[in-house]
Structures are given as C-alpha cells and as structure tokens.
mmCIF file of C-alpha atoms and ligand atoms in Angstrom:
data_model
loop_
_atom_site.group_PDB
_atom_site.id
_atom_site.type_symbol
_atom_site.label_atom_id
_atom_site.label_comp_id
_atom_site.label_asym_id
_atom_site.label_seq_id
_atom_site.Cartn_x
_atom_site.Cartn_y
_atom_site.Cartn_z
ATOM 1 C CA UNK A 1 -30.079 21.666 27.427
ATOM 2 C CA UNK A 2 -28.617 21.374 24.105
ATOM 3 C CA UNK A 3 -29.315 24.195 21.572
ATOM 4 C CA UNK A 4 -29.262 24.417 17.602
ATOM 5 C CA UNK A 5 -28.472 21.844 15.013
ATOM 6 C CA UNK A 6 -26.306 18.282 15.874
ATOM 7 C CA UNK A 7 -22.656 18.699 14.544
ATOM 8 C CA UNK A 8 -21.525 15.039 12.402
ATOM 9 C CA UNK A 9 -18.176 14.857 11.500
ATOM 10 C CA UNK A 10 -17.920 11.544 8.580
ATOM 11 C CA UNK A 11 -14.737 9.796 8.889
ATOM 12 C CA UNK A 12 -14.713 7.986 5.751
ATOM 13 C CA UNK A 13 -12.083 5.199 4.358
ATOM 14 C CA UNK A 14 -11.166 1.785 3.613
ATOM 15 C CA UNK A 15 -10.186 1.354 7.113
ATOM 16 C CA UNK A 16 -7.346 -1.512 6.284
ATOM 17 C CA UNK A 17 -7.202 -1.528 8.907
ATOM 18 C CA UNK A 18 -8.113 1.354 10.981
ATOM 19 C CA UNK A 19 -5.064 2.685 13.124
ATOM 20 C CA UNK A 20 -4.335 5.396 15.506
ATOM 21 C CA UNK A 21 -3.913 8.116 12.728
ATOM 22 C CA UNK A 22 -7.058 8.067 11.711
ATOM 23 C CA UNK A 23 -8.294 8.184 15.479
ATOM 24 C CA UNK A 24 -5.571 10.814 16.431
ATOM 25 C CA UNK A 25 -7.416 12.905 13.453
ATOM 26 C CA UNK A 26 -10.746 12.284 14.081
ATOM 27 C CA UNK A 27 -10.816 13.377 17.933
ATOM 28 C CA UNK A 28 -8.824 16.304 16.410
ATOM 29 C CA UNK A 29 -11.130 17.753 14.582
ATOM 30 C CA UNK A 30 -14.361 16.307 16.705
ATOM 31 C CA UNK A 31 -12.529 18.593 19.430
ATOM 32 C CA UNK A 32 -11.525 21.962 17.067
ATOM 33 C CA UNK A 33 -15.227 21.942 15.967
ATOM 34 C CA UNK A 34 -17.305 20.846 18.668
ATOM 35 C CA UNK A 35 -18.777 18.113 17.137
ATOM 36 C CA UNK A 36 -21.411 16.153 18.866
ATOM 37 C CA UNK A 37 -20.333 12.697 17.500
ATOM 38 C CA UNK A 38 -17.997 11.228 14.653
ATOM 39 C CA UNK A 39 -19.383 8.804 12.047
ATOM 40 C CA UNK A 40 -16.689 6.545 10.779
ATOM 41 C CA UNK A 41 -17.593 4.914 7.557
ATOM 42 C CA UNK A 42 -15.678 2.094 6.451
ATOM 43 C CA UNK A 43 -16.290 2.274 2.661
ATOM 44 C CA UNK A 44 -17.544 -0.900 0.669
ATOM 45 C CA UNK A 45 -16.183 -1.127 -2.954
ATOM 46 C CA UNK A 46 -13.977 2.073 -2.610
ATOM 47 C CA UNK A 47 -13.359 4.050 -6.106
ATOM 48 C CA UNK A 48 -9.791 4.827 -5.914
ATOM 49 C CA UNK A 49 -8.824 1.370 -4.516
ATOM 50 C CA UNK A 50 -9.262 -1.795 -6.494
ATOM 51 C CA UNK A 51 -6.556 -4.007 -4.942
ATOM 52 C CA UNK A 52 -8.196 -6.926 -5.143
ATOM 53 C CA UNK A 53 -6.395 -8.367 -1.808
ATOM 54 C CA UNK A 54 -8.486 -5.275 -0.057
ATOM 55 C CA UNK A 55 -9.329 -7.013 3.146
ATOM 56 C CA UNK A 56 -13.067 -8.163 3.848
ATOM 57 C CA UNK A 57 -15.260 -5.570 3.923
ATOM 58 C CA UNK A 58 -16.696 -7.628 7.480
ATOM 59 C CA UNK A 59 -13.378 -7.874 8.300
ATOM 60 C CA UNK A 60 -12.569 -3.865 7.855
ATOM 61 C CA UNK A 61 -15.993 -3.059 9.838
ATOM 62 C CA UNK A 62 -15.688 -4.755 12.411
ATOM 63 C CA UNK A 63 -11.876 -3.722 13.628
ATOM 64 C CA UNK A 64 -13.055 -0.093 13.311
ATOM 65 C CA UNK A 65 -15.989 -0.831 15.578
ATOM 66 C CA UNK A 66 -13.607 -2.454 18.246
ATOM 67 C CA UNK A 67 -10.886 0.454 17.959
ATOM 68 C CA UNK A 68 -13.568 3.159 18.384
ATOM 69 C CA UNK A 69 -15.959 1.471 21.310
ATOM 70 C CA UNK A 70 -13.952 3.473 24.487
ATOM 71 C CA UNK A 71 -14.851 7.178 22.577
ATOM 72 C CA UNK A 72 -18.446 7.608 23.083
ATOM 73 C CA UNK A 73 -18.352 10.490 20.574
ATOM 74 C CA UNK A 74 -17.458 7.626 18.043
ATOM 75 C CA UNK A 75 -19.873 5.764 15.976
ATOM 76 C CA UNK A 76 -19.970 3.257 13.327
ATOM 77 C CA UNK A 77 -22.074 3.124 10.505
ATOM 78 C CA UNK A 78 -22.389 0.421 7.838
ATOM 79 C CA UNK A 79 -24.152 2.381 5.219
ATOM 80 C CA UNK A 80 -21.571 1.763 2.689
ATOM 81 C CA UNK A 81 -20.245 -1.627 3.335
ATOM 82 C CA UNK A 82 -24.130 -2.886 3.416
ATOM 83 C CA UNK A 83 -24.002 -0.937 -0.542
ATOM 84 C CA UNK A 84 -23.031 -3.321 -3.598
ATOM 85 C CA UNK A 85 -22.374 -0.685 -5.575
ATOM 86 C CA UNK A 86 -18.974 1.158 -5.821
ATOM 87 C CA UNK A 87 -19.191 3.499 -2.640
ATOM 88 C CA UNK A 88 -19.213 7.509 -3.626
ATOM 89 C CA UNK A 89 -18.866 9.759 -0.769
ATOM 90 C CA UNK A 90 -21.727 12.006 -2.791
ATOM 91 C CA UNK A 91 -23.923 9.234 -2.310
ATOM 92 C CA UNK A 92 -22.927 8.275 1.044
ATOM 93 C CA UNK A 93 -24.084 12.242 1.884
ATOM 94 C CA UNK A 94 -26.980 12.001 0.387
ATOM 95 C CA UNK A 95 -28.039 9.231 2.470
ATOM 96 C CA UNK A 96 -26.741 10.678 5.490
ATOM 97 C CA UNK A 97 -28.451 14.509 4.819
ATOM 98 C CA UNK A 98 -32.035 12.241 4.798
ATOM 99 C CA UNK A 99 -31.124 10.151 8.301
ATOM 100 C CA UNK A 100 -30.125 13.574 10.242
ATOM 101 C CA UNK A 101 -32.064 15.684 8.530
ATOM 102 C CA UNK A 102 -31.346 18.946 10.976
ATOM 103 C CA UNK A 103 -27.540 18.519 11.531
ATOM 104 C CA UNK A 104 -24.740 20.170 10.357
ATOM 105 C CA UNK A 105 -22.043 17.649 8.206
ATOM 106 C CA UNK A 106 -18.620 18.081 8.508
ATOM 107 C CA UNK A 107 -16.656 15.963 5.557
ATOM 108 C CA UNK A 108 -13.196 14.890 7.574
ATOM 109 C CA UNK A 109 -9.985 14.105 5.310
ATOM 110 C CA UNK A 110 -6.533 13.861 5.483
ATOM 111 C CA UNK A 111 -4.119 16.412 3.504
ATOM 112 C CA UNK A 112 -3.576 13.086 1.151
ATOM 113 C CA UNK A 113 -7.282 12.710 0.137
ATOM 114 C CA UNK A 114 -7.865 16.289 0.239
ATOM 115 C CA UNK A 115 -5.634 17.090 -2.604
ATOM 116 C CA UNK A 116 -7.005 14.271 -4.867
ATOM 117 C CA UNK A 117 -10.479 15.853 -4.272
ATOM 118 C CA UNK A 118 -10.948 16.914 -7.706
ATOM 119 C CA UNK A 119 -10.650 13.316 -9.316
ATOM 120 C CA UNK A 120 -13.608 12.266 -7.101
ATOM 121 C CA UNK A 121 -17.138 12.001 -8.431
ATOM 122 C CA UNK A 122 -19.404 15.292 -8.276
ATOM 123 C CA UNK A 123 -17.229 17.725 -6.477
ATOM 124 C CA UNK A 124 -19.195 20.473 -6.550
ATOM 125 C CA UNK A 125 -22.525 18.543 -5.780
ATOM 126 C CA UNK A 126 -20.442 17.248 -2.767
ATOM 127 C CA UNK A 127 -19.067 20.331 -1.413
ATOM 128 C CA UNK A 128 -23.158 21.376 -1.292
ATOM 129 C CA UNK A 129 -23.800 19.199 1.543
ATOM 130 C CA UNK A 130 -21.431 19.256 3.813
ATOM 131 C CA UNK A 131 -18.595 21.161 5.094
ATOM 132 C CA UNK A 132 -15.023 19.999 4.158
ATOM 133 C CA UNK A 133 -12.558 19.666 6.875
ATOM 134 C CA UNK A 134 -8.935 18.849 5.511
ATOM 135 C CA UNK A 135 -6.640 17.633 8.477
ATOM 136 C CA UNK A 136 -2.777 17.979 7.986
ATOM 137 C CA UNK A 137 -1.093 14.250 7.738
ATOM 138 C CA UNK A 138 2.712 13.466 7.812
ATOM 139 C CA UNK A 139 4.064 13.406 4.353
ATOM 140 C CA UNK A 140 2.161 16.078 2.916
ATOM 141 C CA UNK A 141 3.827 19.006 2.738
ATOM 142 C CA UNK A 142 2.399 21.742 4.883
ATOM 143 C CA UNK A 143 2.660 24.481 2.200
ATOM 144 C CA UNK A 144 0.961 22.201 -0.728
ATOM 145 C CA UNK A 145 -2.203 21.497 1.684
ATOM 146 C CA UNK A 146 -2.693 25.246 2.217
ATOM 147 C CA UNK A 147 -1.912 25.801 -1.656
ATOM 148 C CA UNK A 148 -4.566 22.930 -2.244
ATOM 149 C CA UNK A 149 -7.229 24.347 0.200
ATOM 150 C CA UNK A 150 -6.763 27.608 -1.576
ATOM 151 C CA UNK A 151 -7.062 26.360 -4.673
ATOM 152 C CA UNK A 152 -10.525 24.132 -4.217
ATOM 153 C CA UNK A 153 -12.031 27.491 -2.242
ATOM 154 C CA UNK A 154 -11.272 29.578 -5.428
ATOM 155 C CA UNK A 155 -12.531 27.216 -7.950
ATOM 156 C CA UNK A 156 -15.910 26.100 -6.144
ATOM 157 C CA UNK A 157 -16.680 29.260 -4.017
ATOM 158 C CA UNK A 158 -16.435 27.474 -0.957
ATOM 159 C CA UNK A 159 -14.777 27.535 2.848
ATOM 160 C CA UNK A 160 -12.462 24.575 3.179
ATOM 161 C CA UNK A 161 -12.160 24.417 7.092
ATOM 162 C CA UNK A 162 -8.738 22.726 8.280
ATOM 163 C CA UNK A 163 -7.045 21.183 11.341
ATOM 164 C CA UNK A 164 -3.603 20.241 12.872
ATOM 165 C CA UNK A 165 -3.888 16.838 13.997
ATOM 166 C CA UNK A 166 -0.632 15.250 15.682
ATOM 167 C CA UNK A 167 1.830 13.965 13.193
ATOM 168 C CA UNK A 168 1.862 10.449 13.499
ATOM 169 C CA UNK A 169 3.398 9.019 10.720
ATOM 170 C CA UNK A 170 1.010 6.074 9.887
ATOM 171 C CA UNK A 171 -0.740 4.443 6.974
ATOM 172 C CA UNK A 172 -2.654 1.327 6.825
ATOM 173 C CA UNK A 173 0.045 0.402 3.904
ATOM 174 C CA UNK A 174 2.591 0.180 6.136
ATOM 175 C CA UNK A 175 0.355 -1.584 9.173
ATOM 176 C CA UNK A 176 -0.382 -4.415 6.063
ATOM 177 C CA UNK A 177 3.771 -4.969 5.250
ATOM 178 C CA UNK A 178 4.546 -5.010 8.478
ATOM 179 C CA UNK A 179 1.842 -7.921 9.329
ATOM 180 C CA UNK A 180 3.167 -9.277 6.624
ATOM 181 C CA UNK A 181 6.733 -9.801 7.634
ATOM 182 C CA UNK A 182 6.496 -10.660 10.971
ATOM 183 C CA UNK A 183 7.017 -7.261 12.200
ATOM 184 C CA UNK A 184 5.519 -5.741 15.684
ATOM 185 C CA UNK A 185 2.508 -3.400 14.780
ATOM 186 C CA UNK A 186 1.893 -2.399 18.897
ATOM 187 C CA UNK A 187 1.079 0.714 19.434
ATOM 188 C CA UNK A 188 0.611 2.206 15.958
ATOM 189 C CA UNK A 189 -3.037 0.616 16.132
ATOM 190 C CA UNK A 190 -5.791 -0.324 19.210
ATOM 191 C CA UNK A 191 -4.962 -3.131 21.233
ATOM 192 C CA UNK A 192 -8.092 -5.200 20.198
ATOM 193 C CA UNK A 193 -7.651 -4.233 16.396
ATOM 194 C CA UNK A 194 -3.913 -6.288 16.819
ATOM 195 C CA UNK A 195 -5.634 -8.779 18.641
ATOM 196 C CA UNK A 196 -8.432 -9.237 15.641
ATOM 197 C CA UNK A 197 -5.959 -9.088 13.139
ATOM 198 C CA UNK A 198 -3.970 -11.798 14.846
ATOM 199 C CA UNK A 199 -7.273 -14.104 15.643
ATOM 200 C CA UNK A 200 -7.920 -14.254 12.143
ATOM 201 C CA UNK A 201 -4.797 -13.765 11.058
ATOM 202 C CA UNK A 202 -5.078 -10.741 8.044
ATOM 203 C CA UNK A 203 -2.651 -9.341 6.337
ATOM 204 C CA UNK A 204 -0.131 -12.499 6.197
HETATM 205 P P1 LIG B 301 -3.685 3.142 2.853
HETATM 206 O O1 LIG B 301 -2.224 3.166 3.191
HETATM 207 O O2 LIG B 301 -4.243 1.779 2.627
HETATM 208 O O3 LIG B 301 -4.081 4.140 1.786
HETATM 209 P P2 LIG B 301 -4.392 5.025 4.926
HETATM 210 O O4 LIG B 301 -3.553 4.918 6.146
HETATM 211 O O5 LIG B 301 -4.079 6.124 3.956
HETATM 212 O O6 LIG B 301 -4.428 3.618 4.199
HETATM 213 P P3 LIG B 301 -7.179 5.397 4.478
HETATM 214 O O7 LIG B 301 -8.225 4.435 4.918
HETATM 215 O O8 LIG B 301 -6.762 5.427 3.060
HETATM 216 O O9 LIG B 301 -5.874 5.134 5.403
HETATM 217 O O10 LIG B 301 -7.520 6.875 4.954
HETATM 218 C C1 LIG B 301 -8.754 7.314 5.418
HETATM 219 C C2 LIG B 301 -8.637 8.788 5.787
HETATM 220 O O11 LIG B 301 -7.750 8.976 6.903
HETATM 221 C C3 LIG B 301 -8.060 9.658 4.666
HETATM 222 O O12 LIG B 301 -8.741 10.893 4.672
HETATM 223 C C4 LIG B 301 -6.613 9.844 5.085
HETATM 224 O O13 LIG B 301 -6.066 11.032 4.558
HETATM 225 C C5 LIG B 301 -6.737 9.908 6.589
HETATM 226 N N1 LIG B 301 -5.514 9.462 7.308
HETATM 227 C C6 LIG B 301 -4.971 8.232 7.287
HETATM 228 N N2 LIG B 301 -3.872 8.152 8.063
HETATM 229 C C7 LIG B 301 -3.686 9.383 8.603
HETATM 230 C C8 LIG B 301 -2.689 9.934 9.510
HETATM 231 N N3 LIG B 301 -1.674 9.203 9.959
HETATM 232 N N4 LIG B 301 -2.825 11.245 9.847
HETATM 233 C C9 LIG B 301 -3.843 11.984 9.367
HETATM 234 N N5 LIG B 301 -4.814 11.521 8.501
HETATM 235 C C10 LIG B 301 -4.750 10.231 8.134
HETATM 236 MG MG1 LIG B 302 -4.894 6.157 1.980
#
C-alpha cells in the first residue's frame, strides 16, 4: 500500500520536437526523487519563444505523446496547448496545485532554463508551489549551474534541488536544422517521433 502524498514531477517545454534529452532528464530525476509519475507539458504560446515557424502546437503534442507511451511513469497533459493565452508556468501550477490537490510538485528544468529563471513571470509566487529541480545539460557549465542554484536559494529563501542527468548533447534546434538539410536525426529522438516527423514532413 502506498503511503503519504503523490510525487509529480512537470516536464515543461515547447517540445520541437521532443527528443531523447529531455527523456534522458526526465527519468533522471523521476528516478533521484522517487516520483510517482512525470507530467510533460508541451507549452502552447510559450513566452520566451515567438518564432513564428514554432511547429503546430497539435503537431508538438502529439510527438511527445508517442515518444513517452513505453514509460508508464510518463504522462501527457494538454493543459497548456488547450490555453489561448501566452502559457506561464505560474499559471500552469496553479492549475495543476487544484487537479492534485494532495501531491507534492516537483518543477523539472534544464541548467539552460534554470539560469534564465529570473526573467520569467512571478518567480517568487512560482517557487511557492512547487519544488524546483534544475538538471545539469551539456553546454552549461557545471560551475555556473551550481553558482546559479546558489544564487536563486539566497535571493528567494528557497531549496533548489538538482540532478545529473547523462550528457547528451541535444537540442530540438539542432533536431529542426538537421531535418532541414537532409540530415539523419536516428537515434537522437524516439523512433515513432522520426517516423511522425517524416509522415508529415516538419521541419523541411
Ligand atoms: P530548443 O533548441 O528549441 O530551445 P531544447 O532542446 O532546448 O529546444 P526545450 O523544449 O527548449 O528543448 O526544453 C525543455 C526543457 O528541457 C528545458 O528545461 C531544457 O533545459 C531541457 N532540456 C532540453 N534538452 C536537454 C538535454 N539535452 N539535457 C538536459 N536537459 C535538456
Ligand atoms: Mg531550449
């Protein structure tokens, strides 16, 4: 029998597309902290990202439901992409905190997103309801994460928990020029996301 509150980690991001770095992270930390499932939460209209060429949002959500359907720790939700309005993690919480009302919410971000924390909206409204858990991600520099983390603990009064996830050095960015030119994406994303992405050919 289970005891004591369920344990969400949120996976959020524009998922474009999702590839085995962000999986590779979230198992990571859904493994360092015992977490009873993994929300991943493609975002709708994302703040920091107004490319207009962003891929579908319908498009985004559905290749992250097909790369994360063999984890059964893995979920999908479509609170922000069903959301017209630009999507703010704060508010994405908020929703969340009222649909599991008794578990515990553990924020998930790479070392890239986690030192650009302070240019998102309501910081220290966010870091009320949930814990933050930065992940280390190739290209950030190993002693600027732990400055970072040090640095957001002093200034809100708050535990910043972190993880080593397995460098692997990929970015959606590079997924996108690579589809672009003709170049082999196997094996730096799911098998069924390169399959999608073919089928309805993105990213030409
Ligand atoms: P883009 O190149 O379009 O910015 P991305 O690969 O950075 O895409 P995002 O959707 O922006 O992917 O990232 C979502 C979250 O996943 C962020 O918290 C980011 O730091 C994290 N993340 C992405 N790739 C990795 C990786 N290879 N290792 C660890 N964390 C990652
Ligand atoms: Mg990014």
């Amino acid at each position: 029998m289970k005891t004591g509150a369920d344990r969400i980690g949120i996976m959020g991001g524009t998922f474009d597309p999702i590839h085995n770095g962000h999986l590779a992270m979230a198992e990571a930390v859904r493994e360092a902290f015992s977490l009873d499932r993994v929300l991943f939460i493609p975002s709708g209209k994302p703040p920091h990202k107004r490319r207009s060429e962003i891929a579908d949002k319908q498009h985004r959500y559905n290749m992250t439901v097909l790369a994360t359907n063999s984890n059964n720790a893995f979920e999908v939700s479509p609170v922000e992409v069903e959301r017209e309005q630009l999507s703010y993690t704060v508010d994405t919480l908020k929703i969340l905190k009222e649909e599991y009302k008794d578990s515990e919410i553990f924020l998930v971000m790479g070392a890239d997103a986690l030192c650009d924390i302070e240019s998102w909206s309501r910081v220290d409204e966010l870091l009320k309801l949930c814990r933050v858990v930065g992940a280390t991600r190739p290209g950030i520099d190993i002693d600027e994460f732990k400055r970072e983390i040090e640095k957001i603990q002093r200034q809100f009064n708050v535990q910043i928990l972190h993880v080593h996830v397995p460098s692997l050095d990929i970015s959606s960015t590079d997924i996108r020029e690579r589809a672009k030119r003709g170049s082999s994406i196997k094996y730096l994303i799911p098998e069924e996301v390169e399959k999608y992405i073919y089928k309805y050919k993105l990213y030409r």
